[in-house]
CSV table of C-alpha atoms in Angstrom, one decimal:
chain,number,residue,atom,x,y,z
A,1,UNK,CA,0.0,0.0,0.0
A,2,UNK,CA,2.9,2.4,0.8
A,3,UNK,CA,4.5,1.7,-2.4
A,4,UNK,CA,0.8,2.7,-4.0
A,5,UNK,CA,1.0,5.8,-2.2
A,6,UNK,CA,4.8,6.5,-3.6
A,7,UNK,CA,3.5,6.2,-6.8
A,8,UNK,CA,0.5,8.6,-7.4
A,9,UNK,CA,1.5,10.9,-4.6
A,10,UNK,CA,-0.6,11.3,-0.9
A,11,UNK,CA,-3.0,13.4,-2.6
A,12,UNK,CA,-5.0,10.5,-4.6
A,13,UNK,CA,-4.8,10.1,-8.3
A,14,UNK,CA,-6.1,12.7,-10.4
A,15,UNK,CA,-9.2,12.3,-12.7
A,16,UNK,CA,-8.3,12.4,-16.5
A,17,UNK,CA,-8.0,15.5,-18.3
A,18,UNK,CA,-8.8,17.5,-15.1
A,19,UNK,CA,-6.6,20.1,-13.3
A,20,UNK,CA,-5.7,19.6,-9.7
A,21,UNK,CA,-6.6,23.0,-9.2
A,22,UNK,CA,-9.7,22.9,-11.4
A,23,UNK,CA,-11.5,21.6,-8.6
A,24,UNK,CA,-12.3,24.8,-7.0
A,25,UNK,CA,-14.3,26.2,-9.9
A,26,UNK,CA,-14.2,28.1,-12.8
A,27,UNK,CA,-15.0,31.7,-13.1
A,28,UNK,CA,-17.2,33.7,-16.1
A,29,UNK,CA,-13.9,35.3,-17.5
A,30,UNK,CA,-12.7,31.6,-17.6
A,31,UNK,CA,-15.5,29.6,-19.4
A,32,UNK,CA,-14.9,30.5,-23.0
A,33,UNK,CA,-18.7,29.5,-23.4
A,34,UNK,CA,-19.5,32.9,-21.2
A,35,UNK,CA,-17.4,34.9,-23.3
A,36,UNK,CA,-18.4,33.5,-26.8
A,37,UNK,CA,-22.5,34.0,-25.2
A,38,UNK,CA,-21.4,38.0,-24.1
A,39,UNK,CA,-19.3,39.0,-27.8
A,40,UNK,CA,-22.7,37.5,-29.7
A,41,UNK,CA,-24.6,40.0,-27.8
A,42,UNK,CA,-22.7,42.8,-28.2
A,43,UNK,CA,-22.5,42.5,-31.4
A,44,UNK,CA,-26.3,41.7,-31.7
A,45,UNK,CA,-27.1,45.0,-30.2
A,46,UNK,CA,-27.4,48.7,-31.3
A,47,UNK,CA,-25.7,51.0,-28.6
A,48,UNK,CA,-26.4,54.7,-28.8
A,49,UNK,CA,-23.4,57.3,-30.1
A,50,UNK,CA,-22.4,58.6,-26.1
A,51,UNK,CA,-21.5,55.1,-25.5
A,52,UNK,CA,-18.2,55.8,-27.7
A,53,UNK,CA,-17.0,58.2,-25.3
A,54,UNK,CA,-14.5,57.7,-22.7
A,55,UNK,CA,-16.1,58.7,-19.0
A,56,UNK,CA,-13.1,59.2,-16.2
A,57,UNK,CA,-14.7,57.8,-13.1
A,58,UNK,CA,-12.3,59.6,-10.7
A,59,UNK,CA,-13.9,63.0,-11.8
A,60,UNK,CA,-17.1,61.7,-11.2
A,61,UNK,CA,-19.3,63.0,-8.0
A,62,UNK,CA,-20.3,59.3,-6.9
A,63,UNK,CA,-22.5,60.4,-4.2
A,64,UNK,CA,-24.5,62.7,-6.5
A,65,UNK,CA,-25.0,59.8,-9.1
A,66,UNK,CA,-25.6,57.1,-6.2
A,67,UNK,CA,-28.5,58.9,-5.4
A,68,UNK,CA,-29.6,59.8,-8.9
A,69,UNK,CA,-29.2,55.9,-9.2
A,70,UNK,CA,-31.4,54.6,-6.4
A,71,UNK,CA,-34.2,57.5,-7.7
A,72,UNK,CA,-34.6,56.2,-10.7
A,73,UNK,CA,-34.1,52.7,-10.6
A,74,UNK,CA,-36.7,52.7,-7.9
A,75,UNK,CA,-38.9,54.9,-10.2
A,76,UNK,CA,-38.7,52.3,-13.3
A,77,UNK,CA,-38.8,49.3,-11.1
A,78,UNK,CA,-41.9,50.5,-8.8
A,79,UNK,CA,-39.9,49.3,-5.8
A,80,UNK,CA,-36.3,49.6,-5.0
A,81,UNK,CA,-34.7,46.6,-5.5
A,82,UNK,CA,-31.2,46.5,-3.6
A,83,UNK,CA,-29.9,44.0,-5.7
A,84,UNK,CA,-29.6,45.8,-9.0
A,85,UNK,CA,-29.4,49.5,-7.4
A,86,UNK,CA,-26.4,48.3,-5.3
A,87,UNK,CA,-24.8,46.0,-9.0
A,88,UNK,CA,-25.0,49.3,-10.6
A,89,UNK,CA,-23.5,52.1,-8.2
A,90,UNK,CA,-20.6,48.9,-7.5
A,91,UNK,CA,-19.8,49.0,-11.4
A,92,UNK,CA,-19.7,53.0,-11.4
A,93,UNK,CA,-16.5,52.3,-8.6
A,94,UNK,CA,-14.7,50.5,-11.2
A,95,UNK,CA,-12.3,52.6,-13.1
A,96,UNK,CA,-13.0,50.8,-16.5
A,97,UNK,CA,-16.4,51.0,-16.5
A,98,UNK,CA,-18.3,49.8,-19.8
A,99,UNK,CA,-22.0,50.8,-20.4
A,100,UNK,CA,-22.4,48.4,-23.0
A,101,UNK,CA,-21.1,45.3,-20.6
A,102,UNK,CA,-23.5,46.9,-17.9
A,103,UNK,CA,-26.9,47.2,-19.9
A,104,UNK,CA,-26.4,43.5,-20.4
A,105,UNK,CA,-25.9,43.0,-16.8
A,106,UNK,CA,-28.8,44.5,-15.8
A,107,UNK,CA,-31.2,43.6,-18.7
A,108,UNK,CA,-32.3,40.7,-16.3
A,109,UNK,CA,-33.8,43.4,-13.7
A,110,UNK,CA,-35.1,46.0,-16.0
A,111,UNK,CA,-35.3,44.5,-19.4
A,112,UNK,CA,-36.7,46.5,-22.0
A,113,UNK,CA,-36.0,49.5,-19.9
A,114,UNK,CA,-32.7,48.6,-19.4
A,115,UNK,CA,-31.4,50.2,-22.9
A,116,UNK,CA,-33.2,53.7,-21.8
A,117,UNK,CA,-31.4,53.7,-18.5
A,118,UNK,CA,-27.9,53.1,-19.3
A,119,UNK,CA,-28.0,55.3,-21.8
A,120,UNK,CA,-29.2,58.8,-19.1
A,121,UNK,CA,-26.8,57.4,-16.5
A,122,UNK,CA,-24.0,57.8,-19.4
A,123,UNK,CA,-25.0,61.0,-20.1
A,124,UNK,CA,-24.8,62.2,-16.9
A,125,UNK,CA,-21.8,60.3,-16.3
A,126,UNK,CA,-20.1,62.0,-19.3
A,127,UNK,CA,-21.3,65.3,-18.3
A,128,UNK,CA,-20.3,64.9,-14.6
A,129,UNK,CA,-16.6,64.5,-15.6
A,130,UNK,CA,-16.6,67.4,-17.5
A,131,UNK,CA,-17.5,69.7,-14.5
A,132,UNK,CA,-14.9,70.3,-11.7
A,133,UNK,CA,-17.1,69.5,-9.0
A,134,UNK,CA,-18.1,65.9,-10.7
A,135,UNK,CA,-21.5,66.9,-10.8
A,136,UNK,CA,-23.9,66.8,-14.7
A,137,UNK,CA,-24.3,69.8,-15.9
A,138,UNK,CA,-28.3,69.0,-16.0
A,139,UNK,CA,-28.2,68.7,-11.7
A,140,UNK,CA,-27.2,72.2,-11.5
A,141,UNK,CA,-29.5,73.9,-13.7
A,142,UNK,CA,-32.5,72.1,-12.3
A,143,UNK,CA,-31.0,73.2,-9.0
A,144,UNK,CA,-30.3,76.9,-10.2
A,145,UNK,CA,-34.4,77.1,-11.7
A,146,UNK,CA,-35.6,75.6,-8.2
A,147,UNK,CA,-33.7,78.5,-6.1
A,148,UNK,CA,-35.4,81.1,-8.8
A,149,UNK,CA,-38.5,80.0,-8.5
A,150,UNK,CA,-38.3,80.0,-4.2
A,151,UNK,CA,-36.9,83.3,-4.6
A,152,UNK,CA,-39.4,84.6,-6.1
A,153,UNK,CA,-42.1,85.5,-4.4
A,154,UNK,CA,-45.0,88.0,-4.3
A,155,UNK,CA,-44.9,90.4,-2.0
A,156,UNK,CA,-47.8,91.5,0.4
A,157,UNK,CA,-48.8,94.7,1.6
A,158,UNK,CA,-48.7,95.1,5.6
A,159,UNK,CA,-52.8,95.4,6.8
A,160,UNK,CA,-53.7,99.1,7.5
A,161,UNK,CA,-55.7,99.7,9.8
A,162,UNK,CA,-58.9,102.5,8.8
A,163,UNK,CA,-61.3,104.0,11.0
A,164,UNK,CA,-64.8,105.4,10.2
A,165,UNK,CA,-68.1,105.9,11.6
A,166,UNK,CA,-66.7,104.9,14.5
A,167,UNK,CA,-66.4,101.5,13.2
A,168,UNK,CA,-62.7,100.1,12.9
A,169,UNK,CA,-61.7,97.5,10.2
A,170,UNK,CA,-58.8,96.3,8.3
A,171,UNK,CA,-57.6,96.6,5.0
A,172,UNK,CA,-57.4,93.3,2.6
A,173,UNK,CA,-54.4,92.5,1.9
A,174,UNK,CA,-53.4,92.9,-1.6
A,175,UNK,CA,-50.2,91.0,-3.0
A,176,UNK,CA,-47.7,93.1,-4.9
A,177,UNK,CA,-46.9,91.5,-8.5
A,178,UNK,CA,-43.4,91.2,-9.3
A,179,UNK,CA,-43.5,93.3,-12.8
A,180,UNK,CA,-45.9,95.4,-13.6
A,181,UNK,CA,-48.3,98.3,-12.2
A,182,UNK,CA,-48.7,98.7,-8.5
A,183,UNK,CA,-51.9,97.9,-7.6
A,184,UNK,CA,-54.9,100.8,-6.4
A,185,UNK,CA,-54.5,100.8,-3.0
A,186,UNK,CA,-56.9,103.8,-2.8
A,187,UNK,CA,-59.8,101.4,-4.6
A,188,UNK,CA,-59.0,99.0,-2.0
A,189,UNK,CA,-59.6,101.6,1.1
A,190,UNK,CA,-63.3,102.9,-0.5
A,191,UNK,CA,-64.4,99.4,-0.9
A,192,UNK,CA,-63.4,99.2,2.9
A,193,UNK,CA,-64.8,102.5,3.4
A,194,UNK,CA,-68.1,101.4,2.2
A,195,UNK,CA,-68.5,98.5,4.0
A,196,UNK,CA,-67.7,100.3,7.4
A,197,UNK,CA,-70.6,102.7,6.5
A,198,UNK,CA,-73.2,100.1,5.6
A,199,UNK,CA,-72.1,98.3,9.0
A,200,UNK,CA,-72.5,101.6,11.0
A,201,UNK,CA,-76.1,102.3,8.9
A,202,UNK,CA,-77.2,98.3,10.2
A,203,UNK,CA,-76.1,99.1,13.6
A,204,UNK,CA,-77.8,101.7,13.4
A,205,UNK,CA,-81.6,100.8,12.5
A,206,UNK,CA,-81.1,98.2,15.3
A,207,UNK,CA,-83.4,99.3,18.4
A,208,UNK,CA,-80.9,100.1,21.7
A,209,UNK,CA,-80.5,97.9,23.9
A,210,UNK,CA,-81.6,98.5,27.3
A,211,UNK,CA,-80.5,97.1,30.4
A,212,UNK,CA,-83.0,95.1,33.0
A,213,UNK,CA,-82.9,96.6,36.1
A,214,UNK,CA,-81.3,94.9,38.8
């Protein structure tokens, strides 16, 4: 039995035409079936014209797109769906990242929308890098229109306060348009006029009151 042993070494014989190490398994990159399967679709498909250029992820605001990532996903999916949203902001971390290889990564989750999406995160992508704080050029003027339109806002003239007939009232306020005429404030006191009068005249044709006696 020792002389066995000697022979085909203490780690048993090996199964024909396989690897010692082959037993620990083989990976995608390795299985030229995988790769045969992936060139056949890339060739099969039609990628849009932003996919040929070059996007530097170093220049790229991660956190911004991250978020713009779980957004939308979520918004396609109707639910968010860790799985992809976490397989797609994992690819944007590698330096080398390919949107062709991703849409048919993710074409399983999304599937006809899959196409659509990879193309606007590209966009963005491509735009980010371009801007020195890594952030698409679309982000800040959405952000820029939502800081005009909070800033503007009409303004209100203060309540005055108008006596007559003895009767004491305030005026309506009136906003101030941004552009344009001010408006008739004197209108605004004559209608308020009038209506302190015809409350005085009611008042008025009301018989006293008069106190029981105690």
């Amino acid at each position: 039995v020792g002389d066995y042993f000697d022979k085909i070494g203490r780690a048993g014989p090996t199964p024909h035409g396989m690897a010692s190490g082959f037993f620990r398994g083989t990976s995608a990159d390795q299985d030229d079936r995988w790769g045969n399967a992936n060139k056949r679709m890339m060739k099969k498909l039609k990628f849009p014209k932003v996919f040929d250029e070059k996007c530097d992820m170093k220049k790229v605001n991660l956190d911004v797109m991250s978020k713009w990532v779980t957004e939308r996903l979520t918004e396609m999916l109707g639910f968010e769906d860790e799985i992809v949203i976490s397989l797609v902001i994992n690819s944007m971390s590698d330096k080398g990242l390919n949107p062709k290889q991703l849409q048919i990564d993710i074409t399983g989750f999304l599937e006809k929308q899959a196409p659509v999406f990879i193309e606007e995160l590209w966009t963005l992508l491509v735009e980010a890098q371009k801007n020195k704080h890594g952030i698409p050029q679309a982000f800040l003027e959405q952000k820029k229109k939502q800081l005009q339109s909070a800033s503007v806002q009409p303004a209100v003239v203060p309540p005055k306060e108008i006596k007559y007939l003895g009767a004491t009232t305030m005026a309506p306020l009136m906003p101030i348009p941004s552009s344009g005429p001010a408006p008739d404030i004197g209108a605004s006191v004559e209608q308020a006029k009038a209506k302190a009068a015809a409350a005085a005249a009611a008042a008025a044709s009301q018989p006293p009151l008069v106190e029981a006696p105690p």
